[in-house]
Structures are given as structure tokens and as C-alpha cells.
mmCIF file of C-alpha atoms in Angstrom:
data_model
loop_
_atom_site.group_PDB
_atom_site.id
_atom_site.type_symbol
_atom_site.label_atom_id
_atom_site.label_comp_id
_atom_site.label_asym_id
_atom_site.label_seq_id
_atom_site.Cartn_x
_atom_site.Cartn_y
_atom_site.Cartn_z
ATOM 1 C CA THR A 1136 -23.447 44.128 0.015
ATOM 2 C CA GLN A 1137 -25.305 47.205 1.157
ATOM 3 C CA LEU A 1138 -26.700 46.950 4.665
ATOM 4 C CA LEU A 1139 -28.927 49.190 6.682
ATOM 5 C CA GLU A 1140 -28.715 48.942 10.450
ATOM 6 C CA GLN A 1141 -31.861 50.127 12.140
ATOM 7 C CA SER A 1142 -32.150 50.772 15.862
ATOM 8 C CA PRO A 1143 -33.748 50.166 18.179
ATOM 9 C CA GLN A 1144 -35.479 47.056 16.923
ATOM 10 C CA PHE A 1145 -38.140 47.215 19.620
ATOM 11 C CA LEU A 1146 -39.505 50.224 21.434
ATOM 12 C CA SER A 1147 -42.330 50.388 23.958
ATOM 13 C CA ILE A 1148 -43.276 53.813 25.283
ATOM 14 C CA GLN A 1149 -46.131 55.672 26.926
ATOM 15 C CA GLU A 1150 -48.447 58.008 25.073
ATOM 16 C CA GLY A 1151 -47.020 61.513 24.937
ATOM 17 C CA GLU A 1152 -43.361 60.510 24.952
ATOM 18 C CA ASN A 1153 -40.918 61.366 22.195
ATOM 19 C CA LEU A 1154 -38.770 58.839 20.365
ATOM 20 C CA THR A 1155 -36.101 58.595 17.697
ATOM 21 C CA VAL A 1156 -35.368 55.711 15.365
ATOM 22 C CA TYR A 1157 -32.000 55.522 13.638
ATOM 23 C CA CYS A 1158 -30.997 54.039 10.319
ATOM 24 C CA ASN A 1159 -27.275 53.728 9.570
ATOM 25 C CA SER A 1160 -25.194 52.362 6.744
ATOM 26 C CA SER A 1161 -21.626 52.368 5.525
ATOM 27 C CA SER A 1162 -22.946 52.830 1.998
ATOM 28 C CA VAL A 1163 -24.172 55.950 0.275
ATOM 29 C CA PHE A 1164 -27.718 55.879 -1.031
ATOM 30 C CA SER A 1165 -29.195 58.112 -3.691
ATOM 31 C CA SER A 1166 -32.364 58.283 -1.625
ATOM 32 C CA LEU A 1167 -33.800 56.849 1.524
ATOM 33 C CA GLN A 1168 -37.390 56.093 2.360
ATOM 34 C CA TRP A 1169 -39.292 55.476 5.542
ATOM 35 C CA TYR A 1170 -42.258 53.127 5.562
ATOM 36 C CA ARG A 1171 -44.799 52.121 8.155
ATOM 37 C CA GLN A 1172 -46.332 48.673 8.153
ATOM 38 C CA GLU A 1173 -49.251 47.293 10.108
ATOM 39 C CA PRO A 1174 -49.694 43.540 10.715
ATOM 40 C CA GLY A 1175 -50.929 41.638 7.682
ATOM 41 C CA GLU A 1176 -50.530 44.592 5.338
ATOM 42 C CA GLY A 1177 -47.920 45.895 2.965
ATOM 43 C CA PRO A 1178 -45.656 48.826 3.926
ATOM 44 C CA VAL A 1179 -46.950 52.331 3.309
ATOM 45 C CA LEU A 1180 -44.533 55.031 2.213
ATOM 46 C CA LEU A 1181 -44.164 57.879 4.703
ATOM 47 C CA VAL A 1182 -41.423 59.978 3.156
ATOM 48 C CA THR A 1183 -38.513 60.021 0.735
ATOM 49 C CA VAL A 1184 -35.361 62.002 1.456
ATOM 50 C CA VAL A 1185 -32.933 62.679 -1.346
ATOM 51 C CA THR A 1186 -30.590 65.512 -0.456
ATOM 52 C CA GLY A 1187 -27.868 65.220 2.192
ATOM 53 C CA GLY A 1188 -28.919 67.160 5.302
ATOM 54 C CA GLU A 1189 -32.542 67.243 4.207
ATOM 55 C CA VAL A 1190 -35.213 67.481 6.886
ATOM 56 C CA LYS A 1191 -38.854 66.689 6.206
ATOM 57 C CA LYS A 1192 -41.780 66.958 8.554
ATOM 58 C CA LEU A 1193 -45.022 65.020 8.444
ATOM 59 C CA LYS A 1194 -47.232 66.260 11.292
ATOM 60 C CA ARG A 1195 -45.522 64.911 14.432
ATOM 61 C CA LEU A 1196 -42.909 62.972 12.465
ATOM 62 C CA THR A 1197 -39.578 64.533 11.531
ATOM 63 C CA PHE A 1198 -37.253 62.795 9.112
ATOM 64 C CA GLN A 1199 -33.627 63.690 8.551
ATOM 65 C CA PHE A 1200 -31.125 62.492 5.962
ATOM 66 C CA GLY A 1201 -27.479 62.612 6.978
ATOM 67 C CA ASP A 1202 -25.121 64.993 5.211
ATOM 68 C CA ALA A 1203 -23.214 62.071 3.694
ATOM 69 C CA ARG A 1204 -26.438 60.309 2.679
ATOM 70 C CA LYS A 1205 -25.495 57.227 4.677
ATOM 71 C CA ASP A 1206 -27.847 57.575 7.613
ATOM 72 C CA SER A 1207 -31.270 58.843 8.543
ATOM 73 C CA SER A 1208 -33.431 59.340 11.577
ATOM 74 C CA LEU A 1209 -37.114 59.426 12.345
ATOM 75 C CA HIS A 1210 -38.266 61.445 15.332
ATOM 76 C CA ILE A 1211 -41.818 61.224 16.639
ATOM 77 C CA THR A 1212 -43.062 63.912 18.985
ATOM 78 C CA ALA A 1213 -45.789 63.188 21.546
ATOM 79 C CA ALA A 1214 -46.374 59.635 20.370
ATOM 80 C CA GLN A 1215 -49.927 58.348 20.241
ATOM 81 C CA PRO A 1216 -51.297 54.780 20.311
ATOM 82 C CA GLY A 1217 -52.143 55.175 16.637
ATOM 83 C CA ASP A 1218 -48.413 55.429 15.892
ATOM 84 C CA THR A 1219 -47.984 51.784 16.884
ATOM 85 C CA GLY A 1220 -46.539 49.720 14.050
ATOM 86 C CA LEU A 1221 -43.417 48.537 12.291
ATOM 87 C CA TYR A 1222 -41.267 51.348 10.948
ATOM 88 C CA LEU A 1223 -38.885 50.488 8.150
ATOM 89 C CA CYS A 1224 -36.130 52.506 6.585
ATOM 90 C CA ALA A 1225 -35.048 51.570 3.092
ATOM 91 C CA GLY A 1226 -32.165 52.784 0.989
ATOM 92 C CA TYR A 1227 -32.255 52.964 -2.765
ATOM 93 C CA GLU A 1228 -29.331 52.416 -5.121
ATOM 94 C CA GLY A 1229 -30.821 50.602 -8.075
ATOM 95 C CA LYS A 1230 -32.930 48.503 -5.763
ATOM 96 C CA LEU A 1231 -34.552 49.090 -2.415
ATOM 97 C CA ILE A 1232 -32.857 47.525 0.590
ATOM 98 C CA PHE A 1233 -34.651 47.507 3.934
ATOM 99 C CA GLY A 1234 -33.343 47.877 7.434
ATOM 100 C CA GLN A 1235 -34.387 45.381 10.109
ATOM 101 C CA GLY A 1236 -37.337 47.479 11.180
ATOM 102 C CA THR A 1237 -38.385 49.041 14.479
ATOM 103 C CA GLU A 1238 -41.421 47.594 16.214
ATOM 104 C CA LEU A 1239 -43.007 50.532 18.038
ATOM 105 C CA SER A 1240 -45.681 50.103 20.689
ATOM 106 C CA VAL A 1241 -47.291 53.188 22.193
ATOM 107 C CA LYS A 1242 -49.339 52.471 25.276
ATOM 108 C CA PRO A 1243 -52.232 54.731 26.303
ATOM 109 C CA GLY B 732 -50.555 57.482 -4.381
ATOM 110 C CA ALA B 733 -50.216 54.692 -6.880
ATOM 111 C CA VAL B 734 -52.129 51.495 -6.202
ATOM 112 C CA VAL B 735 -50.678 48.015 -6.284
ATOM 113 C CA SER B 736 -52.974 45.066 -5.778
ATOM 114 C CA GLN B 737 -52.010 41.537 -4.812
ATOM 115 C CA HIS B 738 -54.068 38.403 -5.102
ATOM 116 C CA PRO B 739 -54.750 36.225 -3.256
ATOM 117 C CA SER B 740 -54.292 37.923 0.108
ATOM 118 C CA TRP B 741 -53.993 34.553 1.785
ATOM 119 C CA VAL B 742 -53.700 30.978 0.623
ATOM 120 C CA ILE B 743 -53.399 27.618 2.315
ATOM 121 C CA CYS B 744 -52.085 24.698 0.316
ATOM 122 C CA LYS B 745 -50.822 21.187 0.752
ATOM 123 C CA SER B 746 -47.133 20.391 0.618
ATOM 124 C CA GLY B 747 -45.995 19.657 -2.922
ATOM 125 C CA THR B 748 -48.496 21.873 -4.709
ATOM 126 C CA SER B 749 -47.698 25.069 -6.580
ATOM 127 C CA VAL B 750 -49.168 28.437 -5.738
ATOM 128 C CA LYS B 751 -49.381 31.522 -7.955
ATOM 129 C CA ILE B 752 -49.529 35.045 -6.561
ATOM 130 C CA GLU B 753 -50.458 37.975 -8.785
ATOM 131 C CA CYS B 754 -49.274 41.544 -8.459
ATOM 132 C CA ARG B 755 -51.004 44.272 -10.451
ATOM 133 C CA SER B 756 -50.347 47.977 -10.765
ATOM 134 C CA LEU B 757 -53.857 49.407 -11.064
ATOM 135 C CA ASP B 758 -53.363 52.994 -12.143
ATOM 136 C CA PHE B 759 -49.861 53.141 -13.548
ATOM 137 C CA GLN B 760 -47.431 51.163 -15.635
ATOM 138 C CA ALA B 761 -44.498 49.442 -14.028
ATOM 139 C CA THR B 762 -41.599 48.096 -16.064
ATOM 140 C CA THR B 763 -40.072 46.885 -12.825
ATOM 141 C CA MET B 764 -41.714 45.101 -9.929
ATOM 142 C CA PHE B 765 -40.062 43.665 -6.873
ATOM 143 C CA TRP B 766 -40.918 40.614 -4.808
ATOM 144 C CA TYR B 767 -40.174 40.536 -1.104
ATOM 145 C CA ARG B 768 -40.557 37.910 1.557
ATOM 146 C CA GLN B 769 -41.219 38.716 5.192
ATOM 147 C CA PHE B 770 -41.133 36.460 8.228
ATOM 148 C CA PRO B 771 -43.046 37.385 11.402
ATOM 149 C CA LYS B 772 -41.582 40.353 13.260
ATOM 150 C CA GLN B 773 -38.856 40.715 10.646
ATOM 151 C CA SER B 774 -38.088 43.102 7.850
ATOM 152 C CA LEU B 775 -38.601 42.619 4.140
ATOM 153 C CA MET B 776 -36.096 40.526 2.244
ATOM 154 C CA LEU B 777 -35.764 41.228 -1.464
ATOM 155 C CA MET B 778 -36.197 38.010 -3.429
ATOM 156 C CA ALA B 779 -36.088 39.177 -7.012
ATOM 157 C CA THR B 780 -36.555 42.041 -9.410
ATOM 158 C CA SER B 781 -39.145 41.408 -12.069
ATOM 159 C CA ASN B 782 -38.581 43.117 -15.411
ATOM 160 C CA GLU B 783 -41.315 43.370 -18.017
ATOM 161 C CA GLY B 784 -40.512 41.302 -21.068
ATOM 162 C CA SER B 785 -37.298 39.794 -19.716
ATOM 163 C CA LYS B 786 -36.044 37.361 -17.126
ATOM 164 C CA ALA B 787 -36.223 38.240 -13.477
ATOM 165 C CA THR B 788 -33.087 39.018 -11.510
ATOM 166 C CA TYR B 789 -32.848 36.935 -8.370
ATOM 167 C CA GLU B 790 -31.031 37.841 -5.184
ATOM 168 C CA GLN B 791 -28.287 35.613 -3.892
ATOM 169 C CA GLY B 792 -29.650 32.550 -2.158
ATOM 170 C CA VAL B 793 -33.079 32.654 -3.803
ATOM 171 C CA GLU B 794 -33.829 29.591 -5.937
ATOM 172 C CA LYS B 795 -35.074 30.711 -9.332
ATOM 173 C CA ASP B 796 -36.562 27.293 -10.086
ATOM 174 C CA LYS B 797 -38.444 27.368 -6.817
ATOM 175 C CA PHE B 798 -39.810 30.886 -7.160
ATOM 176 C CA LEU B 799 -40.851 31.439 -10.759
ATOM 177 C CA ILE B 800 -41.455 35.042 -11.734
ATOM 178 C CA ASN B 801 -43.208 36.189 -14.864
ATOM 179 C CA HIS B 802 -43.733 39.823 -15.847
ATOM 180 C CA ALA B 803 -45.755 39.560 -19.026
ATOM 181 C CA SER B 804 -47.195 43.072 -19.136
ATOM 182 C CA LEU B 805 -46.569 46.535 -17.756
ATOM 183 C CA THR B 806 -49.219 46.015 -15.101
ATOM 184 C CA LEU B 807 -48.850 42.389 -14.045
ATOM 185 C CA SER B 808 -46.162 40.276 -12.434
ATOM 186 C CA THR B 809 -46.693 36.801 -11.009
ATOM 187 C CA LEU B 810 -44.768 34.761 -8.472
ATOM 188 C CA THR B 811 -45.253 31.008 -8.516
ATOM 189 C CA VAL B 812 -43.994 29.019 -5.563
ATOM 190 C CA THR B 813 -43.393 25.579 -7.039
ATOM 191 C CA SER B 814 -43.679 22.364 -5.045
ATOM 192 C CA ALA B 815 -44.328 24.351 -1.896
ATOM 193 C CA HIS B 816 -43.136 23.048 1.456
ATOM 194 C CA PRO B 817 -43.897 24.223 5.004
ATOM 195 C CA GLU B 818 -40.671 26.239 5.114
ATOM 196 C CA ASP B 819 -42.025 28.324 2.217
ATOM 197 C CA SER B 820 -44.810 29.582 4.474
ATOM 198 C CA SER B 821 -44.354 33.317 4.688
ATOM 199 C CA PHE B 822 -45.769 36.720 3.850
ATOM 200 C CA TYR B 823 -44.961 37.596 0.236
ATOM 201 C CA ILE B 824 -45.178 41.232 -0.804
ATOM 202 C CA CYS B 825 -44.809 42.750 -4.233
ATOM 203 C CA SER B 826 -44.023 46.338 -5.042
ATOM 204 C CA ALA B 827 -43.787 48.491 -8.115
ATOM 205 C CA ARG B 828 -41.976 51.639 -9.061
ATOM 206 C CA VAL B 829 -43.692 54.401 -10.992
ATOM 207 C CA LEU B 830 -41.962 54.747 -14.361
ATOM 208 C CA ALA B 831 -41.096 58.413 -14.031
ATOM 209 C CA ALA B 832 -39.768 58.181 -10.499
ATOM 210 C CA ASN B 833 -36.029 57.784 -10.085
ATOM 211 C CA THR B 834 -35.856 58.090 -6.324
ATOM 212 C CA GLY B 835 -36.675 54.485 -5.616
ATOM 213 C CA GLU B 836 -40.095 55.093 -4.143
ATOM 214 C CA LEU B 837 -42.065 51.910 -4.231
ATOM 215 C CA PHE B 838 -45.731 51.250 -3.793
ATOM 216 C CA PHE B 839 -46.520 47.978 -2.131
ATOM 217 C CA GLY B 840 -49.296 45.481 -2.518
ATOM 218 C CA GLU B 841 -51.284 44.294 0.459
ATOM 219 C CA GLY B 842 -49.216 41.145 0.730
ATOM 220 C CA SER B 843 -50.081 37.466 0.363
ATOM 221 C CA ARG B 844 -49.835 35.146 3.304
ATOM 222 C CA LEU B 845 -48.920 31.626 2.232
ATOM 223 C CA THR B 846 -49.376 28.711 4.598
ATOM 224 C CA VAL B 847 -48.148 25.330 3.447
ATOM 225 C CA LEU B 848 -49.464 22.374 5.401
#
């Protein structure tokens, strides 16, 4: 069974701080996605990483895919209250498997 | 991005009744749709993969007779929770993959919150 371990599961920080969320697995994935979900809504795709070592930037968000395609990280610079939400990593190998999620709260 | 619509967005029903949730891809065709279940403050758990024109593939531990899935067209999949009980109360989310994409990117519906009294 493929598993994705996401950490931390909860994170509460002040506006302006930086943070990193990690997503680790013992399995290799052909691609990995990061989603953001707000309460009562479905997840929204942020980014897909495909190539080992790939780095993608989305404004203040930086996503990295590990060289072995088993792990990924999401780094947010100068977090803002609007970044508050549930961040989910998901690995794809025929089907999409989600990590446990990281509940991020950014306080003004 | 592609749009996936779910209906209803919330439903309250009595124990023992059946509830149908629809998932539609509005601007693309999807041979494969996925149904997830999510409990409060938890991640998404894959329940089943819905394949157009064939039987759904259920994940281990998911009762196929309890959660009936039908994927009759390239734009519609339905999930029917049969004889619902309070423990079936949850947030159900469908997703679809664009035909040409092979990277696993999914577009999600808005979710359907089911409350069984």
C-alpha cells in the first residue's frame, strides 16, 4: 500500500513568518500534486511536479519534488492570513493517494 | 481549469433512506472519476474509481453494495449511499481526470455534505 506521510499536521504561525510542509513516502510516484482546501469546499490544485528535483514557484509558494520522486516540500514565504487552509499533497501512480493534510492557520 | 460540479452540495436524510449524489464534468469528458470521503479535519480517503461504461473499482474496506457507483456517460458519475446510517454522515467529494492528462491531475467537485439523522 502506498502511503504519504505529511508533516506537520497542524501549524499556527504569525503573519510574515515562513513555513515548510513536508510530504514523504517510501514509494516512487510518477507525479505529485499539492492541493489547498477551504472548509466545505473541494480541494483546488496548486501545482503538479513530475520530474525528480523539479522546483516550481507560485508567487510566495515554492514546491520541490525530491530527486527520487518519493518526497516533496511546500515552502511559503511571508505567510498571510489568506494562506490559511488545509494543504494536501497527493501522489499519483494510477490513482491519486492523499497525505494526511496540514492544517495551516496564519494569524494577523 | 476544468470544472467539476457536484449536486447536491448538502443533504439531510433519515436513517434507512438512500441518497444519490451526482458528479458532472462540465467542460470536458472524463472516462474516469474518483469518489472520496472526508471526515472533519482529516484528509481525503479514496473510496472507488468510477469507469465509464464498466463497473467501479472499490478500495479495500469500502462496501460496494452500500456505496453504489454508476458512470453512465463521459460527463456523469453518481454515488448512491444505500440505507444510510448516521455513521455514513461525511463529506463526499468527486473528482475527474482530463482525458489527455497522464500526470494524475484531478479536478474536484465542491463536495456534498451528507448528514444522516
